[in-house]
mmCIF file with all atom_site columns, C-alpha atoms in Angstrom:
data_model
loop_
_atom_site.group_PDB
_atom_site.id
_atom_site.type_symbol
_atom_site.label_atom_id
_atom_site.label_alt_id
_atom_site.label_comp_id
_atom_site.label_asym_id
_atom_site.label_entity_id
_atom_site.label_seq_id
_atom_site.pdbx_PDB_ins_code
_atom_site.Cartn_x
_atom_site.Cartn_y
_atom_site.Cartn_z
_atom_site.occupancy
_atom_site.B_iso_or_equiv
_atom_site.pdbx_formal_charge
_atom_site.auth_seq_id
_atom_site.auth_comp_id
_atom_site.auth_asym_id
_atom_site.auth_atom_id
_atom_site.pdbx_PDB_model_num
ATOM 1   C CA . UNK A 1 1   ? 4.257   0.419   -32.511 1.00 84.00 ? 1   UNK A CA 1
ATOM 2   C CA . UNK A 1 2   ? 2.456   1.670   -29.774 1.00 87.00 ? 2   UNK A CA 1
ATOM 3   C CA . UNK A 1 3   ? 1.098   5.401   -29.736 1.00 88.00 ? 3   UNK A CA 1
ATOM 4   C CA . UNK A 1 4   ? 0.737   7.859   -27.171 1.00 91.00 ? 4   UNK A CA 1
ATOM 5   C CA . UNK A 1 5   ? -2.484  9.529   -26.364 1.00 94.00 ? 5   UNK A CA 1
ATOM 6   C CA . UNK A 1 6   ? -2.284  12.890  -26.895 1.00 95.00 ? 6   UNK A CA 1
ATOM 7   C CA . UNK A 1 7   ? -4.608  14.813  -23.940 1.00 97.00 ? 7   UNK A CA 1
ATOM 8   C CA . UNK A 1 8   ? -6.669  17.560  -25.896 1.00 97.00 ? 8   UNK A CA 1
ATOM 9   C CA . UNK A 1 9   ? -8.123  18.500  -22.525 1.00 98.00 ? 9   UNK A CA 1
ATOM 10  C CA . UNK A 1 10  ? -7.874  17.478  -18.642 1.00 98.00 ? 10  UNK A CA 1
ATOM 11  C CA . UNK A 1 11  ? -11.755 17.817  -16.324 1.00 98.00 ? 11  UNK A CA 1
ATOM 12  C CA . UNK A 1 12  ? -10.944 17.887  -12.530 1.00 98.00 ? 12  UNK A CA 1
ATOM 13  C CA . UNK A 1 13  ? -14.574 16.465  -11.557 1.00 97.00 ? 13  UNK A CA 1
ATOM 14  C CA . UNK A 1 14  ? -13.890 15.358  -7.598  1.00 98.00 ? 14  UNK A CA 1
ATOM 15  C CA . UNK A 1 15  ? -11.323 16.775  -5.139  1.00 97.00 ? 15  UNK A CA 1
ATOM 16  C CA . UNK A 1 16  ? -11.871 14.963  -2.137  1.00 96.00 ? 16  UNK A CA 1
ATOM 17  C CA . UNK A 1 17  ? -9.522  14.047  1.222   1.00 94.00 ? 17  UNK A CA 1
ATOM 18  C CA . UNK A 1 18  ? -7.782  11.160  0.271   1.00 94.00 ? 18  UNK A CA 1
ATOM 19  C CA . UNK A 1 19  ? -8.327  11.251  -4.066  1.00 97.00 ? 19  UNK A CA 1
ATOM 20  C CA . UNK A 1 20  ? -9.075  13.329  -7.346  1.00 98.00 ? 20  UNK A CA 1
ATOM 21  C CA . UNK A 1 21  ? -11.127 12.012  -9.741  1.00 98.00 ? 21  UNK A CA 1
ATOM 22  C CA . UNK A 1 22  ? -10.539 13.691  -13.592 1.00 98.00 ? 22  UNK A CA 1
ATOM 23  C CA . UNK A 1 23  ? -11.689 13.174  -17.024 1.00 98.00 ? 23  UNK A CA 1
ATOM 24  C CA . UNK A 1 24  ? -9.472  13.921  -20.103 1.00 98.00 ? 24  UNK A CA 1
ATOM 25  C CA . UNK A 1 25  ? -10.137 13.599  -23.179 1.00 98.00 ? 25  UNK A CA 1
ATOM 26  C CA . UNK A 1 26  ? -7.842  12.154  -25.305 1.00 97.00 ? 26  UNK A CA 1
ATOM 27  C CA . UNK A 1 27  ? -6.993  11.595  -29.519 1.00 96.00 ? 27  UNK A CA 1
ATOM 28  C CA . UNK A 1 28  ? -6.390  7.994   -29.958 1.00 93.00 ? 28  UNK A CA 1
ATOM 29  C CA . UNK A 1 29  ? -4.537  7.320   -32.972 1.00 88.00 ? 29  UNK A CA 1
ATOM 30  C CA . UNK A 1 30  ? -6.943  6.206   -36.192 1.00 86.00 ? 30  UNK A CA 1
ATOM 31  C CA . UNK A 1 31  ? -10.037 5.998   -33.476 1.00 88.00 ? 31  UNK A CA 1
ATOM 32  C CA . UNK A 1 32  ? -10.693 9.943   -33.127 1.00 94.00 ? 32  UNK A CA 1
ATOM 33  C CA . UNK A 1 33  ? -11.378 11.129  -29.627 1.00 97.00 ? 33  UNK A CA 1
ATOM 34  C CA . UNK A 1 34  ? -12.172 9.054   -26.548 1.00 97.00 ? 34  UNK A CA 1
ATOM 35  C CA . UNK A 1 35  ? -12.442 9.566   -22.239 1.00 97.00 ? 35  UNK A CA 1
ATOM 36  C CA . UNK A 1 36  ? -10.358 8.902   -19.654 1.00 97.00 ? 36  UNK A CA 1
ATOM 37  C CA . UNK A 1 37  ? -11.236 8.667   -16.454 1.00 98.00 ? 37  UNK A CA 1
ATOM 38  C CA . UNK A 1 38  ? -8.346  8.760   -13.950 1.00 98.00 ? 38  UNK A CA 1
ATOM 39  C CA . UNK A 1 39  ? -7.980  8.539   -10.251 1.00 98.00 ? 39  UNK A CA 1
ATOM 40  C CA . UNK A 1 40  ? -5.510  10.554  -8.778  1.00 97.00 ? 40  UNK A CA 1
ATOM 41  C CA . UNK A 1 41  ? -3.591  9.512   -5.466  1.00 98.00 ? 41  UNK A CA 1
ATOM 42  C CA . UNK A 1 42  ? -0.421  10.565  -3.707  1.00 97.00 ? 42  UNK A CA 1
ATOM 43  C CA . UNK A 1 43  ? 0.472   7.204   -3.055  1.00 98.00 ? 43  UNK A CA 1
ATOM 44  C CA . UNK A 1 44  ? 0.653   4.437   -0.277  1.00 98.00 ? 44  UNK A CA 1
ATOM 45  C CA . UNK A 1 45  ? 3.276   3.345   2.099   1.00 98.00 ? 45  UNK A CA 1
ATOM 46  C CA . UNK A 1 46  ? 3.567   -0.485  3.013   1.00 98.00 ? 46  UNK A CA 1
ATOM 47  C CA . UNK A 1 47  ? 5.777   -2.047  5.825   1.00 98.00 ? 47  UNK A CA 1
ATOM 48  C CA . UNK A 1 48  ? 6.647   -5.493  6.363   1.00 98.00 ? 48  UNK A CA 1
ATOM 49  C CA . UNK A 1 49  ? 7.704   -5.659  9.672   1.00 97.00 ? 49  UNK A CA 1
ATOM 50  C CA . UNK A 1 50  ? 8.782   -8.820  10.420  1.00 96.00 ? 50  UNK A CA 1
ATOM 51  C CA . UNK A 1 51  ? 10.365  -9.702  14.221  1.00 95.00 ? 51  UNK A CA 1
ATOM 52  C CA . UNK A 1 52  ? 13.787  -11.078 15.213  1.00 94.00 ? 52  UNK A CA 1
ATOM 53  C CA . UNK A 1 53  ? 11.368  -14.167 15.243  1.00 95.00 ? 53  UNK A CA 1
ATOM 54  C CA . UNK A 1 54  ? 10.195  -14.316 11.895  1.00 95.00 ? 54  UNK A CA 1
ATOM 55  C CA . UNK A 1 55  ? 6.541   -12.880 12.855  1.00 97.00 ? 55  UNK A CA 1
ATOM 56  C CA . UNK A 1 56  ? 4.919   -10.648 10.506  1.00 98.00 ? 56  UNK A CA 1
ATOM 57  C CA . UNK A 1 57  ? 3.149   -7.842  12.073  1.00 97.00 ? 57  UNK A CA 1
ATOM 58  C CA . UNK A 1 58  ? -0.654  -7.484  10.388  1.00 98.00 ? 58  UNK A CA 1
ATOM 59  C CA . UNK A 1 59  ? -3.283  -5.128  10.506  1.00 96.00 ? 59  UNK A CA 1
ATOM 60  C CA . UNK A 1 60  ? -6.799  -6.474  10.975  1.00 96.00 ? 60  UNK A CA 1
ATOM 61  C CA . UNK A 1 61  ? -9.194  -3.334  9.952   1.00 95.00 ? 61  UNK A CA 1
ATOM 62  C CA . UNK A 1 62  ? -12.837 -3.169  8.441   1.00 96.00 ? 62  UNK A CA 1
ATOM 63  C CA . UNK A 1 63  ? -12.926 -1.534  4.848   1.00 95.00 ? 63  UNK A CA 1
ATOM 64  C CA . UNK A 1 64  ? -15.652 -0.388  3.970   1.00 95.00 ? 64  UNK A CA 1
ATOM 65  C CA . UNK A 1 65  ? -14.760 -0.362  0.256   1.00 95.00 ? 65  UNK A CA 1
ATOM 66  C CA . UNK A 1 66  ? -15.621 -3.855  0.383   1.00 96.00 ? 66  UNK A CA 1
ATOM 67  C CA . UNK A 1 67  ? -17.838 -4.137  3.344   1.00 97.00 ? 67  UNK A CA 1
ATOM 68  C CA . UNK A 1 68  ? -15.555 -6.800  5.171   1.00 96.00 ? 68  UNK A CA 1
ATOM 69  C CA . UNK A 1 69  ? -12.619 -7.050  7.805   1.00 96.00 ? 69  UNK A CA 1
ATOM 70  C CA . UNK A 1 70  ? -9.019  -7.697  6.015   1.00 97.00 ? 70  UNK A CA 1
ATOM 71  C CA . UNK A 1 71  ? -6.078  -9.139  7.551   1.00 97.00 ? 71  UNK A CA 1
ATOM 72  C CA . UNK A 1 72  ? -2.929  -7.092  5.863   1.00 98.00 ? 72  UNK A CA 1
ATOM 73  C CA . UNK A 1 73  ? 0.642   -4.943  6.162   1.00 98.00 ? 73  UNK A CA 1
ATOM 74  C CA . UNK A 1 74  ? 0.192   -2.002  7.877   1.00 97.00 ? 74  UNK A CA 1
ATOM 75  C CA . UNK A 1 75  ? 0.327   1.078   5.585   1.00 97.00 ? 75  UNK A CA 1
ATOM 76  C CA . UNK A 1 76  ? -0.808  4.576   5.039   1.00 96.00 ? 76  UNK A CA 1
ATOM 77  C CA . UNK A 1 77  ? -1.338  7.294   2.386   1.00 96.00 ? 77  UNK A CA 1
ATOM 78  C CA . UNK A 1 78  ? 1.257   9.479   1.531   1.00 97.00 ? 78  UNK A CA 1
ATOM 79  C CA . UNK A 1 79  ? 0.580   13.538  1.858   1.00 95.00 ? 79  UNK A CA 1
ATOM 80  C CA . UNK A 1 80  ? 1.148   15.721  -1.200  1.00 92.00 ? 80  UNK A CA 1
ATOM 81  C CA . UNK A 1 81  ? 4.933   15.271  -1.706  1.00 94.00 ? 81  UNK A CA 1
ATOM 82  C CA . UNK A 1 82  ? 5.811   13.321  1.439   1.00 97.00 ? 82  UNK A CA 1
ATOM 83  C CA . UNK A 1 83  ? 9.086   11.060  1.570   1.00 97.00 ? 83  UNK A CA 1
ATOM 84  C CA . UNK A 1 84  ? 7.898   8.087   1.279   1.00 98.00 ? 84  UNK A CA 1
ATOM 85  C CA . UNK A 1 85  ? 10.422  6.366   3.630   1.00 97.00 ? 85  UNK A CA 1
ATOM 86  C CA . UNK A 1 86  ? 9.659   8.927   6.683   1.00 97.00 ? 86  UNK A CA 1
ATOM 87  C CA . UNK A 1 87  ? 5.946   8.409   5.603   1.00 97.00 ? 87  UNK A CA 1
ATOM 88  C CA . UNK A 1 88  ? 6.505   4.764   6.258   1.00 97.00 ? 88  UNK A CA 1
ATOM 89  C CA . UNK A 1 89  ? 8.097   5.688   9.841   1.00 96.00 ? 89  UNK A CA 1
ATOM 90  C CA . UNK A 1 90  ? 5.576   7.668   10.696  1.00 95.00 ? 90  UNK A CA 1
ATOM 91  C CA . UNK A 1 91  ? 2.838   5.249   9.772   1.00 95.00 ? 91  UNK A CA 1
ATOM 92  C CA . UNK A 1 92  ? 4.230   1.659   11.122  1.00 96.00 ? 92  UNK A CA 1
ATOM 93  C CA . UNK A 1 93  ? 4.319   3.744   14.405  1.00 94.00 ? 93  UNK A CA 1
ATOM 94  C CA . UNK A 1 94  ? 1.071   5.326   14.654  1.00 92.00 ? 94  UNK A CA 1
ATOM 95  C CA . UNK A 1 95  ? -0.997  2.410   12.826  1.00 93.00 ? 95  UNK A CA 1
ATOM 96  C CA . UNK A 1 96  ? 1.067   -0.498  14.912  1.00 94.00 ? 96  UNK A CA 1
ATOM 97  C CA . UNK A 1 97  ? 3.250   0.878   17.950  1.00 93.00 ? 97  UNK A CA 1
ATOM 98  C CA . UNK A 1 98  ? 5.714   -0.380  16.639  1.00 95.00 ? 98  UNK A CA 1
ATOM 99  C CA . UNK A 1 99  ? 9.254   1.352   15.421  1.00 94.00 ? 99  UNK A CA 1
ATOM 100 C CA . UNK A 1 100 ? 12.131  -0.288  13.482  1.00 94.00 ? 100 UNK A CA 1
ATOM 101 C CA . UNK A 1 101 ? 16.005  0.597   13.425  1.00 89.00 ? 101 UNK A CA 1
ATOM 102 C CA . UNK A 1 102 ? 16.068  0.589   9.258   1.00 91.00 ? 102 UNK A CA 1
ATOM 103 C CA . UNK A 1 103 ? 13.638  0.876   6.942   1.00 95.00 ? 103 UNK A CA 1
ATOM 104 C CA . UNK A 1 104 ? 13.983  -0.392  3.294   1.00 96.00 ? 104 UNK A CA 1
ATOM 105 C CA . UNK A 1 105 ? 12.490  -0.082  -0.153  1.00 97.00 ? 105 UNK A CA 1
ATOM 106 C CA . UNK A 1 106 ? 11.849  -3.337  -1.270  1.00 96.00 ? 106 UNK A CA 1
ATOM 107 C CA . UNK A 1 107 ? 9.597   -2.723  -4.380  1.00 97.00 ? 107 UNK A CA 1
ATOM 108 C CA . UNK A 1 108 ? 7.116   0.185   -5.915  1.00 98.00 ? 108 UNK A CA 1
ATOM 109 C CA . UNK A 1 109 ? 4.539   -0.388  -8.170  1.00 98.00 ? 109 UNK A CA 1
ATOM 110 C CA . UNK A 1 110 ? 1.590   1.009   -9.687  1.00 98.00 ? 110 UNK A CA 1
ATOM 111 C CA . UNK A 1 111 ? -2.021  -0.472  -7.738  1.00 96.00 ? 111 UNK A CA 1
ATOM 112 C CA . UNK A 1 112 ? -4.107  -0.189  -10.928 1.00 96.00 ? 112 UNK A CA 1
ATOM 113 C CA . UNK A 1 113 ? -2.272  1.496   -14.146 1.00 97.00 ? 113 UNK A CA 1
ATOM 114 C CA . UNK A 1 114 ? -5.816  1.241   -16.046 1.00 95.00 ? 114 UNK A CA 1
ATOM 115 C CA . UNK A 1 115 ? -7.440  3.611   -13.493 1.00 96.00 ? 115 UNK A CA 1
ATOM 116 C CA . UNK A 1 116 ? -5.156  5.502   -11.152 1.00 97.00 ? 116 UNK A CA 1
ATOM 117 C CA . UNK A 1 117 ? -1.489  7.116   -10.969 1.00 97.00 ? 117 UNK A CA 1
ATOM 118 C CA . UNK A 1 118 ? -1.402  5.677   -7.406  1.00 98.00 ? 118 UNK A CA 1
ATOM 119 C CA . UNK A 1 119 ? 2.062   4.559   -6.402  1.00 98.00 ? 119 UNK A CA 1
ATOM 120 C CA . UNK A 1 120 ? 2.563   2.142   -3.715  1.00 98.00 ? 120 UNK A CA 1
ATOM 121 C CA . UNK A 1 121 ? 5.913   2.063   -1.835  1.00 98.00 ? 121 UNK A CA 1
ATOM 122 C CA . UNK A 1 122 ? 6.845   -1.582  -0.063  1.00 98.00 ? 122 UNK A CA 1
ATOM 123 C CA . UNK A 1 123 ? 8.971   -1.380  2.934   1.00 98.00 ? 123 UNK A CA 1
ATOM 124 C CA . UNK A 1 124 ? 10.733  -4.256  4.617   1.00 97.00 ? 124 UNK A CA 1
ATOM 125 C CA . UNK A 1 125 ? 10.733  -3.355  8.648   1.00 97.00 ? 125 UNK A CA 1
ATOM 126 C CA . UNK A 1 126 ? 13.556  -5.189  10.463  1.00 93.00 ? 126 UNK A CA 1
ATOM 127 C CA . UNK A 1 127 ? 15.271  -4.916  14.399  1.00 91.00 ? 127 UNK A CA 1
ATOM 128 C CA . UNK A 1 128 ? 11.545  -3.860  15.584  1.00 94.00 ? 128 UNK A CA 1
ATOM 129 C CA . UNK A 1 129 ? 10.224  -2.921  18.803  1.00 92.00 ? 129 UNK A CA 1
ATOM 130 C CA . UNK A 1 130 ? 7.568   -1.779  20.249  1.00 90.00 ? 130 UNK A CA 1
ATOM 131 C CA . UNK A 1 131 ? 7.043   2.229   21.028  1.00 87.00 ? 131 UNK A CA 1
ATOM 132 C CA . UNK A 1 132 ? 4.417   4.189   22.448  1.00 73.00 ? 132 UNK A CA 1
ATOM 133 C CA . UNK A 1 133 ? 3.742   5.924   19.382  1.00 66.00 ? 133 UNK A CA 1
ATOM 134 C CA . UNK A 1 134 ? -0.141  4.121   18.540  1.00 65.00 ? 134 UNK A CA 1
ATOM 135 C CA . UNK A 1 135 ? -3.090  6.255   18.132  1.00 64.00 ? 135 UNK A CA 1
ATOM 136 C CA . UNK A 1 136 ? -5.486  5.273   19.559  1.00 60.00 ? 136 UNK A CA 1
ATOM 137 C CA . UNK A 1 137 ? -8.228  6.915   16.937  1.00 64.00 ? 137 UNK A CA 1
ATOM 138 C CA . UNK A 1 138 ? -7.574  4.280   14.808  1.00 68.00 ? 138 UNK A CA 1
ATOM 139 C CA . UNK A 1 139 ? -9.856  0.492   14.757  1.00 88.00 ? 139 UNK A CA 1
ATOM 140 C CA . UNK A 1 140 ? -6.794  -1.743  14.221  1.00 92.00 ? 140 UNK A CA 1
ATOM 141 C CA . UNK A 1 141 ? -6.160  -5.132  15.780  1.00 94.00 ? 141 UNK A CA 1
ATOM 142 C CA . UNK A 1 142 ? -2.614  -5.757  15.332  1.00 95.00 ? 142 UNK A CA 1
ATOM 143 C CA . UNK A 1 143 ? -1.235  -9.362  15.105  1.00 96.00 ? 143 UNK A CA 1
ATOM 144 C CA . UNK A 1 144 ? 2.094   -11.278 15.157  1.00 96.00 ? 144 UNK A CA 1
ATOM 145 C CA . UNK A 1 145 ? 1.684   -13.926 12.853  1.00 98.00 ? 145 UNK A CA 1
ATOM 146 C CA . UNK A 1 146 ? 4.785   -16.487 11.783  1.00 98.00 ? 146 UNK A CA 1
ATOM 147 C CA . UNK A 1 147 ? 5.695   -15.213 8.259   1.00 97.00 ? 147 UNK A CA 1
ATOM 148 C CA . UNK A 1 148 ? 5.531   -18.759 7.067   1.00 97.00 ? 148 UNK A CA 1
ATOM 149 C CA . UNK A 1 149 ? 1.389   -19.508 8.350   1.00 98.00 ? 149 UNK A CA 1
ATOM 150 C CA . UNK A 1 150 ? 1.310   -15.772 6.346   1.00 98.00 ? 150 UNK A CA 1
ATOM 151 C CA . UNK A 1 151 ? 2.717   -17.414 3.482   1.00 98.00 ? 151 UNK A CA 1
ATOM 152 C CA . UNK A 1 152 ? 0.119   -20.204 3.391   1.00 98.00 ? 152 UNK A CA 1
ATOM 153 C CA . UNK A 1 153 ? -2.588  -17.728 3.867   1.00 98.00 ? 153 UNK A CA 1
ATOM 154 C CA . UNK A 1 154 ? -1.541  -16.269 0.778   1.00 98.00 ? 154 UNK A CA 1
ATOM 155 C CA . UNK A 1 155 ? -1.113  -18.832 -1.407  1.00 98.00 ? 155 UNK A CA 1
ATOM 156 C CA . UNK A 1 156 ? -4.577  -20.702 0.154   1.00 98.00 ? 156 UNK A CA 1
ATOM 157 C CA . UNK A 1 157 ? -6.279  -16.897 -0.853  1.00 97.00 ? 157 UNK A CA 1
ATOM 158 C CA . UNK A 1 158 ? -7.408  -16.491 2.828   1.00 97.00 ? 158 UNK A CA 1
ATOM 159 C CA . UNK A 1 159 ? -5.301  -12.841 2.234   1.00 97.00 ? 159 UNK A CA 1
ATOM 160 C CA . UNK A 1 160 ? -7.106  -11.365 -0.046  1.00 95.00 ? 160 UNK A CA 1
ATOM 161 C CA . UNK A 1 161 ? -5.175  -8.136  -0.104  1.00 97.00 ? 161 UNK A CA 1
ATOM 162 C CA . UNK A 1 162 ? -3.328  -7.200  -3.326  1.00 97.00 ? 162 UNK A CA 1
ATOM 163 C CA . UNK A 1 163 ? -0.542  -5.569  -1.311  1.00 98.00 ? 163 UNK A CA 1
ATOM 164 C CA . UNK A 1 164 ? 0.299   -7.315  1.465   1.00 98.00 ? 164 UNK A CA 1
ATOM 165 C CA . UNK A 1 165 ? 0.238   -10.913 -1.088  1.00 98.00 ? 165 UNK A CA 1
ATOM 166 C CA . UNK A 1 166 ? 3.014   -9.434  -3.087  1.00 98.00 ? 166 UNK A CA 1
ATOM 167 C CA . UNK A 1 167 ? 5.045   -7.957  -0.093  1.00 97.00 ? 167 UNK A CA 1
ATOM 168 C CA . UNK A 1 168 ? 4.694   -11.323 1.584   1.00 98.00 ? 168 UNK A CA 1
ATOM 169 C CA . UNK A 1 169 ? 5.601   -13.041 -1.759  1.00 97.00 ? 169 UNK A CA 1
ATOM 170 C CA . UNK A 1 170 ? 8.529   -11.356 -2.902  1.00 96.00 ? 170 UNK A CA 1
ATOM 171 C CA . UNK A 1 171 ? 10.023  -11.684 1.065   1.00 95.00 ? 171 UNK A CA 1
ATOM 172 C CA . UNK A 1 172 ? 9.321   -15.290 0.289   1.00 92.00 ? 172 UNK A CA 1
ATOM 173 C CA . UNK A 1 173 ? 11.533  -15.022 -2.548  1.00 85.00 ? 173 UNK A CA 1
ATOM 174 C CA . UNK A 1 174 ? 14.325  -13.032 -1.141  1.00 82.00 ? 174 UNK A CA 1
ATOM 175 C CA . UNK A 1 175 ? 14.785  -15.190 1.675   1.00 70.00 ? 175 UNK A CA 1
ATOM 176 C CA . UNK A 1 176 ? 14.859  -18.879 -0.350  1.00 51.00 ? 176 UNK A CA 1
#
């Protein structure tokens, strides 16, 4: 059987824009007592927009978390207690100008249980258009790319974006 840890006390270290960072300390079961370190997040929208022919519309950004331009969905952070559909309306318009006529949940996960609480919401983007919505502020190249030459980009690991592989990969699966 697996144990809970019991938190014997919670350390808010870092409070910063977009995360928290805390330490607890926790009583492990027969080990004693024993850090945590935890990332806290509101969470993270994804849309899969896809067009009435087949494209997929991508995001190509630099990230500076890895020092390198990445080709992936479109998505934004969630603010404290946000809907995380209208967060995804909001953001496909604003990151892509681009708007949809539905929006809908097609998977949530966890990014990293061993680190963070951060919840990621995937949302599948159909009848889309494009609006006038785009801000400007932001360094995005957006591209239409056929969903299927997104597919092999996946699989050959020329995506290397954790997100935007499984959105593209469970579409795959819903549509075979």
């Amino acid at each position: 059987m697996i144990e809970k840890e019991n938190t014997v006390s919670s350390d808010l270290i870092y409070t910063g824009k977009t995360i928290s960072l805390r330490v607890d300390t926790v009583e492990v079961p027969n080990k004693g007592y024993q850090k945590r370190e935890i990332v806290e997040h509101n969470g993270v929208v994804v849309i899969l927009g896809i067009t009435e022919y087949n494209k997929v519309i991508l995001t190509k950004q630099y990230r500076k978390s890895i020092e390198d331009v990445v080709l992936e969905l479109p998505s934004g952070k969630l603010e404290l207690n946000e809907n995380p559909r209208e967060c995804a309306i909001r953001e496909f318009r604003q990151k892509t100008g681009y708007n949809a006529e539905n929006f809908k949940l097609i998977y949530k996960f966890y990014s990293s249980v061993g680190i963070s609480n951060q919840m990621m919401f995937i949302y599948l983007a159909k009848n889309i258009k494009k609006c006038e919505d785009k801000k400007e502020d932001y360094q995005i190249k957006i591209q239409e790319v056929d969903f299927d030459e997104v597919y092999k980009m996946v699989l050959n690991n020329e995506i290397v974006d954790g997100k935007t592989s499984l959105g593209i990969l469970l579409y795959k699966d819903t549509i075979n």
